[in-house]
mmCIF file of C-alpha atoms and ligand atoms in Angstrom:
data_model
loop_
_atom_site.group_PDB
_atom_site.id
_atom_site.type_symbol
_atom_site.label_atom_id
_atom_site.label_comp_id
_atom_site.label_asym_id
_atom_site.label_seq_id
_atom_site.Cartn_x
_atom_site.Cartn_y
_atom_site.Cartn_z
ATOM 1 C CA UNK A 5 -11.019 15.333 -8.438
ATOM 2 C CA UNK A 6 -10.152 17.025 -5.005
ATOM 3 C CA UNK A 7 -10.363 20.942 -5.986
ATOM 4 C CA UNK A 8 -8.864 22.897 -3.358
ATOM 5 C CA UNK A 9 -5.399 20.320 -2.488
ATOM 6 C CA UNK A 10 -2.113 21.553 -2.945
ATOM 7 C CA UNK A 11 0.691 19.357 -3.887
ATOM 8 C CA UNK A 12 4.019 19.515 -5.104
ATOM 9 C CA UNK A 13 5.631 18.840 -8.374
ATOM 10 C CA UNK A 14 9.089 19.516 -8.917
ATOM 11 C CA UNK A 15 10.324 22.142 -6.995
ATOM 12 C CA UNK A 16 7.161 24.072 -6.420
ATOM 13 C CA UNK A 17 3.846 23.625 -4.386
ATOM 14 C CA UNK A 18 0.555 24.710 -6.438
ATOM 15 C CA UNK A 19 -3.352 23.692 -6.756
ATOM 16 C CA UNK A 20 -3.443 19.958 -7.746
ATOM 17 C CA UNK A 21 -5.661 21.078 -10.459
ATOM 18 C CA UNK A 22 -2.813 23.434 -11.847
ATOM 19 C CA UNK A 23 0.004 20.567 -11.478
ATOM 20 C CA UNK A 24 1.179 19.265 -15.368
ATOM 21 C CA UNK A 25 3.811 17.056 -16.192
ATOM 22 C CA UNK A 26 4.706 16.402 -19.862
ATOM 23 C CA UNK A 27 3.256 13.995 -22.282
ATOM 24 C CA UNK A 28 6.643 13.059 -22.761
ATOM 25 C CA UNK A 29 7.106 12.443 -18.956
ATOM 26 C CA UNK A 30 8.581 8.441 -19.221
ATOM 27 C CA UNK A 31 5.718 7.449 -16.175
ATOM 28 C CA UNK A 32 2.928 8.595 -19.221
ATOM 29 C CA UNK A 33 4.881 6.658 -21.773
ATOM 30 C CA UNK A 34 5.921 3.403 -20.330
ATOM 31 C CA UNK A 35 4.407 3.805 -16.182
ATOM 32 C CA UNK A 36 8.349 3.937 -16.063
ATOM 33 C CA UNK A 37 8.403 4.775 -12.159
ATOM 34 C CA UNK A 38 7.045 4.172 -8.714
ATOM 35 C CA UNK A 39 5.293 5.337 -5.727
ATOM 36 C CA UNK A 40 4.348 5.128 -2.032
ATOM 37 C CA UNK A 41 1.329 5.941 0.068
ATOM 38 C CA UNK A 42 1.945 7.331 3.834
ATOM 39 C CA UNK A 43 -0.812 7.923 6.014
ATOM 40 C CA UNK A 44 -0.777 11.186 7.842
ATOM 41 C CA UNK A 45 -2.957 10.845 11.163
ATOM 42 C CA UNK A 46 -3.969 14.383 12.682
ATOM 43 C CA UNK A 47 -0.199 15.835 10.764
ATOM 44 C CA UNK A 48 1.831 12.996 11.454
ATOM 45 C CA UNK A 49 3.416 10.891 8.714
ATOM 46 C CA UNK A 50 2.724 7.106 10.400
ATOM 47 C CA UNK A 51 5.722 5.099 9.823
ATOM 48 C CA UNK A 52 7.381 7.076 7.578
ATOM 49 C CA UNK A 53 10.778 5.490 7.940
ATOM 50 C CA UNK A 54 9.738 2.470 6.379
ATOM 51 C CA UNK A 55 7.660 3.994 3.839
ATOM 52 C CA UNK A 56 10.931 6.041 2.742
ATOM 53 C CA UNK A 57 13.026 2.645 2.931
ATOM 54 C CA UNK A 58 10.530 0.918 0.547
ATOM 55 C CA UNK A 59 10.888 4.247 -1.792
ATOM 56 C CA UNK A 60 14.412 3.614 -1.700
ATOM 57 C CA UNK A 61 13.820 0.053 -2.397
ATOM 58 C CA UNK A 62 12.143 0.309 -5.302
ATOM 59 C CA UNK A 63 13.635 3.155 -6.909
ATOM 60 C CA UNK A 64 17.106 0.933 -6.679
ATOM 61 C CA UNK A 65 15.246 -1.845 -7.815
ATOM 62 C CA UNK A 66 13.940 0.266 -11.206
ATOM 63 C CA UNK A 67 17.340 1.601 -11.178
ATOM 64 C CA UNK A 68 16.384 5.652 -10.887
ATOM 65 C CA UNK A 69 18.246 7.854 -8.884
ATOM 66 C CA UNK A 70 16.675 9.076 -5.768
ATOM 67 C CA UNK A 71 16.539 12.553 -6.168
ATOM 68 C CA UNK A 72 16.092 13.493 -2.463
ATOM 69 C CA UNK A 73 18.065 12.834 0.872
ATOM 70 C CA UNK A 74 15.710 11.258 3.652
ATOM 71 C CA UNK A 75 16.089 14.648 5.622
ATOM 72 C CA UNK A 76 14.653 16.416 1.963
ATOM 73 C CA UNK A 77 11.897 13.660 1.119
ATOM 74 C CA UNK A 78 10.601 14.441 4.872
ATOM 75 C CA UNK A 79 10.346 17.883 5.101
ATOM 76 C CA UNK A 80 8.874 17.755 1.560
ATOM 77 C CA UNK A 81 6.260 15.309 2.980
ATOM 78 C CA UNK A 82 6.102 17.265 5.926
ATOM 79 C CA UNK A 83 5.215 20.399 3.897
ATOM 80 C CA UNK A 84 2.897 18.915 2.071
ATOM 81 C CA UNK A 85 0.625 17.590 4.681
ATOM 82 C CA UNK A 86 0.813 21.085 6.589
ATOM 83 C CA UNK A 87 -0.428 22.761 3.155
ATOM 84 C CA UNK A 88 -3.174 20.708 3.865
ATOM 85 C CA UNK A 89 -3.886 20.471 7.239
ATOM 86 C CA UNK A 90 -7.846 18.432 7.682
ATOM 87 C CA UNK A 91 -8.032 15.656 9.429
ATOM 88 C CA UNK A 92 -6.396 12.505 8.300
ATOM 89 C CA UNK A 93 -3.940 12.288 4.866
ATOM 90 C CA UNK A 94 -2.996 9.752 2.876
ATOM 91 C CA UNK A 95 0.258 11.226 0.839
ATOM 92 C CA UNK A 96 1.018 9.959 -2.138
ATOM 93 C CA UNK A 97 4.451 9.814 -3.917
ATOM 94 C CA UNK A 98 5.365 9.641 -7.386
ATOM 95 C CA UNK A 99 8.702 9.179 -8.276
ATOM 96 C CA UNK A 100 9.588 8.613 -12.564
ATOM 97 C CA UNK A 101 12.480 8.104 -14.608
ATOM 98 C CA UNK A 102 11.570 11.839 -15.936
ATOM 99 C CA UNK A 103 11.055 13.534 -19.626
ATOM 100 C CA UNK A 104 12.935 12.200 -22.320
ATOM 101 C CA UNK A 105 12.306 11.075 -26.240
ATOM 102 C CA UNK A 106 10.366 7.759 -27.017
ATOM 103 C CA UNK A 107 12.684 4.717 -26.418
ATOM 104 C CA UNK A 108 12.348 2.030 -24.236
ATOM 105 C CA UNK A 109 15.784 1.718 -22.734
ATOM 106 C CA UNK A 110 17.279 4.427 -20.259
ATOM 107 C CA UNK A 111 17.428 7.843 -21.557
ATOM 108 C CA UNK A 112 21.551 8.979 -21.318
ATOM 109 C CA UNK A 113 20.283 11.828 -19.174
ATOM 110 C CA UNK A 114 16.757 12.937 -17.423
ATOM 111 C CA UNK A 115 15.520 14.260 -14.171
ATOM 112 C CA UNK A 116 13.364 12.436 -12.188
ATOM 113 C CA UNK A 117 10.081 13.657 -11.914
ATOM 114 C CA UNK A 118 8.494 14.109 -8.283
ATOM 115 C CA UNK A 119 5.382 14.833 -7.415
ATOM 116 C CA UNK A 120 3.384 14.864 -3.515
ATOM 117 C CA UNK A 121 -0.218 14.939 -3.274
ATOM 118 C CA UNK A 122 -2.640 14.677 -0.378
ATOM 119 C CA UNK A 123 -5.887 12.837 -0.801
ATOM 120 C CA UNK A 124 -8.380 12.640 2.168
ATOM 121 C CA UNK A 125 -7.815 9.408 4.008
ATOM 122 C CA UNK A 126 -11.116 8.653 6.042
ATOM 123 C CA UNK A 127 -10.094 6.036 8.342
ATOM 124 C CA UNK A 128 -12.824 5.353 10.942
ATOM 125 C CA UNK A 129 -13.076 3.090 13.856
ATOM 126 C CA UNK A 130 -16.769 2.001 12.240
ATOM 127 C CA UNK A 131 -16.100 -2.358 11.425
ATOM 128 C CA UNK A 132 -16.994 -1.910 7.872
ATOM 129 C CA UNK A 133 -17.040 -5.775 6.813
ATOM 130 C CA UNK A 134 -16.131 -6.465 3.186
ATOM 131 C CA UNK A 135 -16.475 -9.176 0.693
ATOM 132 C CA UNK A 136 -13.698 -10.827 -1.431
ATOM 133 C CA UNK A 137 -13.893 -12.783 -4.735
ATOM 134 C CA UNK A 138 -10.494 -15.167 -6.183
ATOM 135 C CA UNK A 139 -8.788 -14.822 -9.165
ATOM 136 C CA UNK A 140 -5.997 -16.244 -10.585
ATOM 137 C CA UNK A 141 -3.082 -13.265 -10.166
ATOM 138 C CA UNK A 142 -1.434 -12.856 -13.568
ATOM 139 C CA UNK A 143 1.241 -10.059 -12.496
ATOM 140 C CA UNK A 144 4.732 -9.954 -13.326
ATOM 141 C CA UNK A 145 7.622 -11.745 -10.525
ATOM 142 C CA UNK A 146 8.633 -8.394 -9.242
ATOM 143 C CA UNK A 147 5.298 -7.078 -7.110
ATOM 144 C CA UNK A 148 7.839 -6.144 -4.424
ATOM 145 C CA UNK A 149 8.521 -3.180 -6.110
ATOM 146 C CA UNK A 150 5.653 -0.454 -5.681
ATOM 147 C CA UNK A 151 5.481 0.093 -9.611
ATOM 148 C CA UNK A 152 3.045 2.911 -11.139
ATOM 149 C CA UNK A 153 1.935 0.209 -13.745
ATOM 150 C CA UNK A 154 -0.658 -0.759 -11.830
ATOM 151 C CA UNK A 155 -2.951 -1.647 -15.131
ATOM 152 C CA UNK A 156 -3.106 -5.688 -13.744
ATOM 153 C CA UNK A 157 -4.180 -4.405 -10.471
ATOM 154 C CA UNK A 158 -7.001 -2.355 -11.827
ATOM 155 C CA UNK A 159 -8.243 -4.658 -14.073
ATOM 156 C CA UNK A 160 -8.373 -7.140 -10.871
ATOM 157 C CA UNK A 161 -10.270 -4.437 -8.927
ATOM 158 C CA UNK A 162 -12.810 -3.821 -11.490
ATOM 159 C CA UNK A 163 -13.166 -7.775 -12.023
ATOM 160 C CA UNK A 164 -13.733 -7.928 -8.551
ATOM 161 C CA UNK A 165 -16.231 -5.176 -8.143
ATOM 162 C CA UNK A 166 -18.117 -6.448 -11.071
ATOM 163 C CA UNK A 167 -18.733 -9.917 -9.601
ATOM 164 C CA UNK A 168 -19.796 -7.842 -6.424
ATOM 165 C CA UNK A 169 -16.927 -8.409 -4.137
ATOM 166 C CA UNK A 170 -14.608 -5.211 -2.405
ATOM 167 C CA UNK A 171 -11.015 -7.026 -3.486
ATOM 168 C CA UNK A 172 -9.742 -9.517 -5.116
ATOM 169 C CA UNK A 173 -7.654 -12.259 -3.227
ATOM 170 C CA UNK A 174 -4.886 -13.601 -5.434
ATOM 171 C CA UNK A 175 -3.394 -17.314 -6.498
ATOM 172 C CA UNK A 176 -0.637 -17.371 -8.269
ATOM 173 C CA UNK A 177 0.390 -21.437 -8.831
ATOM 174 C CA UNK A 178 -2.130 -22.558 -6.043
ATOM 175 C CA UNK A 179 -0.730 -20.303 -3.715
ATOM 176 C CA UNK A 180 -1.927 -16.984 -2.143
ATOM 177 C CA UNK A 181 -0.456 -13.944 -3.051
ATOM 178 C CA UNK A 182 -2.164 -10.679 -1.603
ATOM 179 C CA UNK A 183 -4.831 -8.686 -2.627
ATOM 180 C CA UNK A 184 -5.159 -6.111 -5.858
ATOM 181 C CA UNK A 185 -4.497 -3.503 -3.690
ATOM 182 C CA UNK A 186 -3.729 -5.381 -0.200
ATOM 183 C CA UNK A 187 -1.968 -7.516 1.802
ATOM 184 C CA UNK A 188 -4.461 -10.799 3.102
ATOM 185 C CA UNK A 189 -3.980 -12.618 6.306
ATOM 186 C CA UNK A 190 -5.570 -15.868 7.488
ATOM 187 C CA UNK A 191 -6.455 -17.306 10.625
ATOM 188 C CA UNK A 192 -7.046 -20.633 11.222
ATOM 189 C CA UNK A 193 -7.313 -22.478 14.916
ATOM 190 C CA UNK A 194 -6.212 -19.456 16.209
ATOM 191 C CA UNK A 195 -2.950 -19.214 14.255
ATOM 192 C CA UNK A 196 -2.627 -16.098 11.961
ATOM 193 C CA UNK A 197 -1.239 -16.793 8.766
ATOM 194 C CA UNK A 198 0.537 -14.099 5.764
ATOM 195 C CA UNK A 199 2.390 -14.827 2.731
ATOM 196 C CA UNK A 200 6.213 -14.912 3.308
ATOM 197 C CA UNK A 201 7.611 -11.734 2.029
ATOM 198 C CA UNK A 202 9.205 -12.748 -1.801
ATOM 199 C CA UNK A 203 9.377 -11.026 -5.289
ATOM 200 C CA UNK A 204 5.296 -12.256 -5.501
ATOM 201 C CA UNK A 205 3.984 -9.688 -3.118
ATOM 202 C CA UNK A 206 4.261 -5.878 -2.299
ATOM 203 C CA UNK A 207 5.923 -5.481 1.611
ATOM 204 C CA UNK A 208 3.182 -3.665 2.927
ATOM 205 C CA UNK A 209 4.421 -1.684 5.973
ATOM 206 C CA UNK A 210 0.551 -2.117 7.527
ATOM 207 C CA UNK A 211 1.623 -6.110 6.799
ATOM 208 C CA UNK A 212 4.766 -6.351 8.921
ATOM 209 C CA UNK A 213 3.550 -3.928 11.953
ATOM 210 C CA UNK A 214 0.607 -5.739 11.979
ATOM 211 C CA UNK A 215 3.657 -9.192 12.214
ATOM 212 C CA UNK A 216 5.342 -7.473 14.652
ATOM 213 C CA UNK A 217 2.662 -6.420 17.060
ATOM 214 C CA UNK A 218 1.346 -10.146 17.107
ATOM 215 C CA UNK A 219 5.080 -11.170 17.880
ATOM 216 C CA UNK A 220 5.173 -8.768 20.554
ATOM 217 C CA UNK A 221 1.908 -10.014 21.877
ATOM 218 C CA UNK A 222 2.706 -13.469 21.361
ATOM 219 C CA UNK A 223 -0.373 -14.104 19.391
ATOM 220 C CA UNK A 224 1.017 -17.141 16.980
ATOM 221 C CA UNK A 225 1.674 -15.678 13.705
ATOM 222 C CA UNK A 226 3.472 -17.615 10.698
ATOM 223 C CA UNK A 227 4.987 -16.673 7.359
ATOM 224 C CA UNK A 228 4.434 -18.888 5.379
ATOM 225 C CA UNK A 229 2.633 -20.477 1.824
ATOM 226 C CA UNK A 230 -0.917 -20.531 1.761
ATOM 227 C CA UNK A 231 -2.881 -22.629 -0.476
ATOM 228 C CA UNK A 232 -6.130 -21.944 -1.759
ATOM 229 C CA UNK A 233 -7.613 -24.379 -0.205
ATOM 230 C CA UNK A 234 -6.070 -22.844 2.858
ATOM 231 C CA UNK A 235 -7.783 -19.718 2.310
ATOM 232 C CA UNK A 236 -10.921 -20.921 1.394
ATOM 233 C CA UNK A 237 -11.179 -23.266 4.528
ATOM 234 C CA UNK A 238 -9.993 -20.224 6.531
ATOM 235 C CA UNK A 239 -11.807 -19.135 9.936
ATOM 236 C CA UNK A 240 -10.949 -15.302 9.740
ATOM 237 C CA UNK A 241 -9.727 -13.245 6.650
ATOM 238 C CA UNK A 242 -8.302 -9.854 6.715
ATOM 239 C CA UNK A 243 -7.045 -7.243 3.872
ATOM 240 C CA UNK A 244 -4.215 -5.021 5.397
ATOM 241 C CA UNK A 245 -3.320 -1.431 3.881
ATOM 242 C CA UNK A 246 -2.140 1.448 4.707
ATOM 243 C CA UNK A 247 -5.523 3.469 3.544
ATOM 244 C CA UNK A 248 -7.968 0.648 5.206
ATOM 245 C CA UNK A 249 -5.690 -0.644 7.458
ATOM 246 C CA UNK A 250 -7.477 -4.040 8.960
ATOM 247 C CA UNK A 251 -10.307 -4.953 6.659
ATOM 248 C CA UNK A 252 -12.476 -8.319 7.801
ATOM 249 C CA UNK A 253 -13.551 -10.243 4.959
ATOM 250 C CA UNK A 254 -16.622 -12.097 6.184
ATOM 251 C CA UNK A 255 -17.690 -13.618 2.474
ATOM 252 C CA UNK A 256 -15.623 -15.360 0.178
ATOM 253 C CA UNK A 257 -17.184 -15.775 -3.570
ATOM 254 C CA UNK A 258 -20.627 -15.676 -2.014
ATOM 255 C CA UNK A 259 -19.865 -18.281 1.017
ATOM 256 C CA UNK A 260 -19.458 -17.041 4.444
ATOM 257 C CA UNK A 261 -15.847 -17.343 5.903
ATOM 258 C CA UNK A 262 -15.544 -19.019 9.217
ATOM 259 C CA UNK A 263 -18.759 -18.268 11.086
ATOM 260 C CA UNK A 264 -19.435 -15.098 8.508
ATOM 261 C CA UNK A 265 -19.437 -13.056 11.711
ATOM 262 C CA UNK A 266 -16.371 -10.545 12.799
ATOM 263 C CA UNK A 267 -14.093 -13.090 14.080
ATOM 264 C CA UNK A 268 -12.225 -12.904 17.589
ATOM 265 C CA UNK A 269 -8.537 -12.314 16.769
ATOM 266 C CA UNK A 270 -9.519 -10.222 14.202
ATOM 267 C CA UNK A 271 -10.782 -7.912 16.839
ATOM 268 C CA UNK A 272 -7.743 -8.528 19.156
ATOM 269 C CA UNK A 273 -5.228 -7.464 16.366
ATOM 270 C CA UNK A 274 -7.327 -4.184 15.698
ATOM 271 C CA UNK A 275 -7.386 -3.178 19.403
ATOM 272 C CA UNK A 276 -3.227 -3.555 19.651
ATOM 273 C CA UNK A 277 -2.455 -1.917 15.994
ATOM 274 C CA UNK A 278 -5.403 0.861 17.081
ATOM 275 C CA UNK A 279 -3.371 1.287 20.515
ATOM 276 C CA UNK A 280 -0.746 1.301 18.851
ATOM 277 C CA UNK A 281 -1.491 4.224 16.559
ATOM 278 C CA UNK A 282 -3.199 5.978 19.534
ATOM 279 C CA UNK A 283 0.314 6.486 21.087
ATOM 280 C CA UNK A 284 2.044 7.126 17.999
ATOM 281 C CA UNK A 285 3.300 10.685 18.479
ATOM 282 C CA UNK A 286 4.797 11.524 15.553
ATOM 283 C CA UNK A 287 8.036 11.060 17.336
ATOM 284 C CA UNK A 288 9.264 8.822 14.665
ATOM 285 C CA UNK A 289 8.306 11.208 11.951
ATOM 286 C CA UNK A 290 10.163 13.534 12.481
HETATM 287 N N1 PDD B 217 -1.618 -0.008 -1.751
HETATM 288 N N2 PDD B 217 -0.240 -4.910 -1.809
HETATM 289 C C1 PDD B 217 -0.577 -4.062 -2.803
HETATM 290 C C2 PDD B 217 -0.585 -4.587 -4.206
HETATM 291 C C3 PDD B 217 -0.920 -2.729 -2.511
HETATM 292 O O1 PDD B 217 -1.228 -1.883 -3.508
HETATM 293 C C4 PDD B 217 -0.918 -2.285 -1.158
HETATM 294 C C5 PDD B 217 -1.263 -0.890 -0.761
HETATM 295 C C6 PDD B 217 -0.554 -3.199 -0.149
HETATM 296 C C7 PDD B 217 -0.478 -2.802 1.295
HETATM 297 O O2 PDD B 217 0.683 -2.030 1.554
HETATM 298 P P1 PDD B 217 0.738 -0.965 2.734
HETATM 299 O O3 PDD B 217 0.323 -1.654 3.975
HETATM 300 O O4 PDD B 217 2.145 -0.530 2.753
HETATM 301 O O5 PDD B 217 -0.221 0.163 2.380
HETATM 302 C C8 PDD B 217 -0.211 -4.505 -0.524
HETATM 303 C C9 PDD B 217 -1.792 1.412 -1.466
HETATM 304 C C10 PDD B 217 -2.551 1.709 -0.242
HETATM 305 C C11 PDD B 217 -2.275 2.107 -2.709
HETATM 306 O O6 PDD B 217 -1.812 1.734 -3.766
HETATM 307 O O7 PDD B 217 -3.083 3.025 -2.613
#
């Protein structure tokens, strides 16, 4: 655990390692809430409006109240990463339906609980190529919202790691979803191919820049169902998140994909959404 991190938990900012929440607390009890991860580059919250939109998103989608105004959920954030001022941040958000006695349906009343922490986010320019392994993704039909259950996730992780591979790419009914912790895109004859955005996949904000930037560029860029066999025949793979941002898979269940080498739209994407953070100013964070 990071030692020296301050965070906040409601109301007050304190040493991670002094931060408690109560047993009781309904995210212990049931993972009754959700969250959201924003990268902070150099102090600057990157794309924090749309991070706060998908908050907002799935906290109406859970049905809890959001307990802060935009203008309070940013300087919170804001506070936060300035507590903690090294290099880059990734700040994550926890947002549950609060304390109350065991019962599965909605307590009649209960305060949300809310709690900011920064973790070091070590983003590097270094191509760090990964490998992926399939599985069949058993989740439930509302991965749209960012949940704190998580456990199907990790248990797709660990699978993953324990055949060898970095993620997990998932098919749900012969189709691709995303990854355990990811977003995947495909290329194929120099098309770039995602999964349209439904209740099967979480809309990650690194997904749709990385949509828009290719729109803007006019690199040809489709939403749209992916089969397997789609994926598997693929000339380029890439995992999208907000912590790894554009991840190359090169191997795929032990076979290399496309060439196996780093492929050439890859590297055309990572030079706009790198330029693109380069002249990020924080402007929009603020
Ligand atoms: N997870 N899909 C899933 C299931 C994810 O958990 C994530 C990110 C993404 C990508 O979303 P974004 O581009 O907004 O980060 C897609 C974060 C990083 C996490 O849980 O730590």
């Amino acid at each position: 655990m990071q030692q020296s991190s301050i965070c906040y938990l409601n109301g007050d900012f304190l040493p991670l390692e002094e931060a408690r929440v109560s047993v009781l607390d309904r995210g212990f009890i049931f993972g009754d809430g959700i969250y959201e991860m924003i990268p902070a580059f150099s102090g600057h919250a990157f794309r924090l409006q749309e991070h706060l939109q998908r908050l907002q998103n799935s906290l109406d989608a859970v049905h809890i109240r959001n307990p802060h105004s935009l203008e309070e959920w940013s300087q919170l954030i804001h506070a936060v990463i300035e507590k903690n001022r090294t290099g880059h941040q990734a700040i994550y958000l926890q947002v549950t339906r609060g304390v109350a006695h065991r019962d599965h349906a909605f307590p009649d009343v209960s305060e949300p609980t809310v709690f900011i922490m920064s973790n070091p986010l070590p983003v590097s320019r270094e191509v760090k190529p990964v490998s992926a392994t399939i599985l069949e993704d058993p989740r439930w039909n509302n991965c749209d919202i960012k949940a704190i259950s998580l456990l199907p996730n990790v248990l797709l992780r660990q699978k993953a790691r324990e055949r060898g591979a970095y993620e997990a790419i998932l098919i749900r009914d012969g189709l691709l979803t995303e990854g355990a912790a990811s977003n995947v895109f495909i290329v194929r004859d120099g098309i770039v191919r995602t999964s349209p955005k439904d209740s099967r996949i979480l809309p990650g904000i690194t997904r749709d820049l990385i949509v828009e930037l290719l729109h803007k560029h006019e690199i040809p860029c489709e939403e749209r169902e992916i089969t397997e066999a789609d994926v598997r025949a693929a000339d380029e793979i890439w995992l999208t998140s907000s912590t790894r941002e554009i991840v190359p898979v090169t191997q795929l269940d032990g076979v290399p994909v496309g060439t196996g080498e780093l492929g050439p739209v890859w590297r055309q994407t990572v030079e706009l959404y790198q330029s693109f953070k380069d002249t990020f100013t924080g402007a929009e964070a603020a």
